[in-house]
Coordinates of C-alpha atoms in Angstrom, one line a residue:
X419 CA -56.8 -29.4 -44.6
X420 CA -59.6 -30.4 -42.4
X421 CA -57.8 -31.0 -38.8
X422 CA -61.4 -32.1 -37.2
X423 CA -61.6 -35.1 -39.6
X424 CA -57.8 -36.2 -39.3
X425 CA -58.0 -36.1 -35.3
X426 CA -61.5 -37.8 -35.6
X427 CA -60.4 -40.4 -37.7
X428 CA -56.6 -41.1 -36.3
X429 CA -57.1 -39.6 -32.8
X430 CA -53.7 -39.9 -30.7
X431 CA -51.6 -40.5 -33.5
X432 CA -53.3 -37.2 -35.5
X433 CA -52.0 -35.3 -32.4
X434 CA -48.4 -36.6 -32.2
X435 CA -48.1 -35.7 -35.8
X436 CA -49.3 -32.3 -35.9
X437 CA -47.8 -31.4 -32.7
X438 CA -44.2 -33.2 -34.0
X439 CA -44.1 -31.9 -37.0
X440 CA -44.9 -28.2 -36.1
X441 CA -42.3 -28.7 -33.1
X442 CA -39.4 -30.1 -35.5
X443 CA -40.0 -26.7 -37.6
X444 CA -42.8 -27.3 -40.0
X445 CA -45.7 -25.0 -39.4
X446 CA -48.7 -27.5 -39.2
X447 CA -51.7 -26.3 -36.9
X448 CA -50.2 -28.6 -33.9
X449 CA -51.9 -26.3 -31.2
X450 CA -55.1 -26.5 -33.5
X451 CA -55.2 -30.5 -33.3
X452 CA -54.5 -30.5 -29.7
X453 CA -57.6 -28.1 -29.1
X454 CA -59.7 -30.4 -31.6
X455 CA -58.7 -33.7 -29.8
X456 CA -59.4 -32.2 -26.2
X457 CA -62.9 -31.3 -27.2
X458 CA -63.7 -34.5 -29.0
X459 CA -62.8 -36.2 -25.5
X460 CA -64.8 -33.6 -23.7
X461 CA -68.0 -34.3 -25.9
X462 CA -68.0 -38.2 -27.0
X463 CA -65.6 -39.3 -24.6
X464 CA -63.8 -41.6 -27.3
X465 CA -60.3 -40.1 -26.4
X466 CA -58.7 -40.0 -23.2
X467 CA -57.5 -36.2 -22.3
X468 CA -54.9 -38.0 -20.2
X469 CA -53.5 -40.0 -23.5
X470 CA -53.8 -36.9 -25.5
X471 CA -51.8 -34.9 -22.7
X472 CA -49.0 -37.8 -23.0
X473 CA -49.4 -38.1 -26.7
X474 CA -49.0 -34.3 -27.0
X475 CA -46.2 -34.0 -24.9
X476 CA -44.3 -36.8 -26.6
X477 CA -44.7 -35.0 -29.8
X478 CA -43.6 -31.5 -28.5
X479 CA -40.2 -33.0 -27.0
X480 CA -39.4 -35.3 -29.8
X481 CA -40.2 -32.8 -32.3
X482 CA -38.3 -30.4 -30.4
X483 CA -35.2 -32.8 -30.4
X484 CA -35.1 -33.4 -33.9
X485 CA -35.4 -29.6 -34.4
X486 CA -32.6 -28.9 -32.3
X487 CA -30.6 -31.9 -33.9
X488 CA -31.2 -30.2 -37.4
X489 CA -30.1 -27.0 -35.9
X490 CA -27.2 -28.2 -34.1
X491 CA -26.0 -30.3 -37.4
X492 CA -26.4 -27.7 -40.0
X493 CA -28.1 -24.3 -38.9
X494 CA -25.1 -22.7 -38.3
X495 CA -23.1 -23.4 -41.2
X496 CA -26.2 -22.5 -43.2
X497 CA -26.3 -19.1 -41.4
X498 CA -22.7 -18.8 -41.6
X499 CA -22.4 -19.1 -45.2
X500 CA -25.7 -17.9 -46.4
X501 CA -26.6 -15.1 -43.7
X502 CA -24.9 -12.2 -45.2
X503 CA -28.0 -12.2 -47.8
X504 CA -30.4 -11.2 -44.8
X505 CA -27.7 -8.9 -43.0
X506 CA -26.6 -12.2 -40.5
X507 CA -22.6 -11.2 -40.4
X508 CA -20.3 -12.5 -37.8
X509 CA -21.3 -9.9 -34.9
X510 CA -24.8 -10.9 -35.0
X511 CA -24.0 -14.4 -34.8
X512 CA -22.0 -13.9 -31.8
X513 CA -24.9 -12.0 -30.4
X514 CA -27.4 -14.8 -30.8
X515 CA -24.8 -17.3 -29.4
X516 CA -24.7 -15.1 -26.4
X517 CA -28.4 -14.9 -25.8
X518 CA -28.9 -18.1 -25.8
X519 CA -26.2 -19.0 -23.6
X520 CA -27.4 -16.6 -20.9
X521 CA -31.5 -16.9 -21.5
X522 CA -31.9 -20.0 -24.0
X523 CA -34.1 -21.6 -21.4
X524 CA -36.4 -18.8 -21.1
X525 CA -36.4 -18.8 -25.0
X526 CA -36.9 -22.4 -25.4
X527 CA -39.6 -22.7 -22.2
X528 CA -41.8 -19.4 -23.1
X529 CA -41.7 -20.1 -26.9
X530 CA -43.7 -23.3 -26.6
X531 CA -46.6 -20.9 -26.1
X532 CA -45.9 -18.6 -29.0
X533 CA -46.9 -20.0 -32.2
X534 CA -44.0 -18.6 -34.3
X535 CA -41.4 -19.5 -31.7
X536 CA -42.8 -22.9 -30.9
X537 CA -41.6 -23.5 -34.7
X538 CA -38.2 -22.5 -34.5
X539 CA -37.1 -21.9 -31.0
X540 CA -35.5 -25.7 -30.9
X541 CA -33.7 -25.1 -34.4
X542 CA -32.4 -21.9 -33.3
X543 CA -31.5 -23.6 -29.9
X544 CA -29.5 -26.1 -31.9
X545 CA -28.1 -23.5 -34.4
X546 CA -26.9 -21.2 -31.4
X547 CA -25.1 -24.6 -29.6
X548 CA -27.5 -24.3 -26.6
X549 CA -26.2 -26.9 -24.4
X550 CA -28.4 -30.0 -24.8
X551 CA -29.1 -31.3 -21.6
X552 CA -30.3 -27.5 -20.4
X553 CA -32.1 -27.5 -23.8
X554 CA -33.6 -30.9 -22.8
X555 CA -34.6 -29.6 -19.4
X556 CA -36.4 -26.9 -20.6
X557 CA -38.2 -28.2 -23.6
X558 CA -39.7 -31.0 -21.7
X559 CA -40.9 -28.5 -19.3
X560 CA -42.4 -26.4 -21.8
X561 CA -43.9 -29.4 -23.7
X562 CA -45.5 -30.9 -20.5
X563 CA -47.1 -27.7 -19.3
X564 CA -48.2 -26.3 -22.6
X565 CA -49.8 -29.6 -23.3
X566 CA -51.6 -29.9 -20.0
X567 CA -52.9 -26.5 -20.1
X568 CA -54.1 -27.0 -23.4
X569 CA -55.5 -30.4 -23.1
X570 CA -57.6 -29.9 -20.0
X571 CA -58.5 -26.5 -21.3
X572 CA -60.2 -28.0 -24.2
X573 CA -61.3 -30.9 -22.4
X574 CA -63.5 -28.6 -19.7
X575 CA -64.3 -25.4 -22.0
X576 CA -65.1 -27.7 -25.4
X577 CA -66.6 -26.1 -27.8
X578 CA -66.2 -22.7 -26.7
X579 CA -62.5 -22.8 -26.5
X580 CA -62.3 -24.4 -30.3
X581 CA -65.3 -22.0 -31.5
X582 CA -63.0 -18.9 -30.4
X583 CA -59.1 -20.7 -30.9
X584 CA -58.9 -17.9 -33.5
X585 CA -59.7 -15.2 -31.4
X586 CA -57.3 -16.7 -28.7
X587 CA -54.4 -16.9 -31.4
X588 CA -55.0 -13.3 -32.5
X589 CA -54.6 -12.4 -28.8
X590 CA -51.9 -14.6 -28.1
X591 CA -50.1 -13.0 -31.3
X592 CA -50.9 -9.6 -30.4
X593 CA -49.4 -9.9 -26.9
X594 CA -46.5 -12.0 -28.8
X595 CA -46.0 -9.0 -31.1
X596 CA -45.8 -6.4 -28.9
X597 CA -43.2 -8.4 -26.9
X598 CA -41.2 -9.2 -29.8
X599 CA -41.4 -5.4 -31.0
X600 CA -40.1 -4.3 -27.4
X601 CA -37.3 -6.9 -27.5
X602 CA -36.2 -5.6 -31.0
X603 CA -36.4 -2.2 -29.6
X604 CA -34.1 -2.9 -26.5
X605 CA -31.9 -5.1 -28.4
X606 CA -31.2 -2.3 -31.0
X607 CA -30.6 0.2 -28.2
X608 CA -28.3 -2.0 -26.4
X609 CA -26.8 -4.0 -29.5
X610 CA -23.5 -2.6 -29.7
X611 CA -23.3 -3.4 -25.9
X612 CA -24.2 -6.6 -26.8
X613 CA -21.7 -7.0 -29.5
X614 CA -19.1 -5.9 -27.2
X615 CA -20.0 -8.5 -24.8
X616 CA -20.4 -11.3 -27.3
X617 CA -17.0 -10.5 -28.7
X618 CA -15.6 -10.6 -25.2
X619 CA -17.0 -14.2 -24.5
X620 CA -16.0 -15.4 -28.0
X621 CA -13.2 -13.6 -29.2
X622 CA -11.8 -14.5 -32.7
X623 CA -14.1 -16.5 -35.3
X624 CA -17.1 -18.1 -34.0
X625 CA -16.9 -21.9 -34.8

C-alpha cells in the first residue's frame, strides 16, 4: 500500500480514511498518513496543516466512536462466549471492567499515542462498558492532542520526520513494550487483589 501516493492523490480524504479506519480497530497506517500529509503541506503547500489537523482529529474521534460502539454492542458478548479459548474467564473479565471503570480515561487518552492501543483502545472501552460521556471526553482530547502534535511536527520537520518515522515508531514501540511488560508484571503480582476488588465491585455474574 503506497500511502504517499494515496495522500498525494486524495489529500484530506485519505488522511480521514486512514486515521478513522485505524481508530475503529483495523490496523491501517493512520499515523503514517498523517505524517505524509503534514510533510506534503510543509514542502509544497498544496495542503493546509490546519485542515489536516482538523480532518485527522475528526477521523480519530469518529473512528474511535465507531470502535466503541462495536465493542459496546458485541465485544463483551463475544468475550463472554469465546473468551475461555484464550483463558479469559469471568474473574478476568471483571478485572478488565474494574480497570476501565477506574482508569479508562488514562487508557483511552494515552492509548492514542501507542500504535497497538490506538487501534484497540476504543473497542476495549466499549467492551468494558466505560461510561460513554467519559470515553468521549478523553477520546476527543487524545485525538486532538495527537493530531496537533503529529501534524505540526511533520509540517515543521518535513522529510526528516518522514524518513525517520520507522525509527520513531521503533523507539515508541520499545517504550510502550517496556511499559506494557511492567504493567503485566504488576498486574500479575496484584491480580488476586484485583480479582477480589473486582468481585466486590461486581458481585455475581457479570452482565
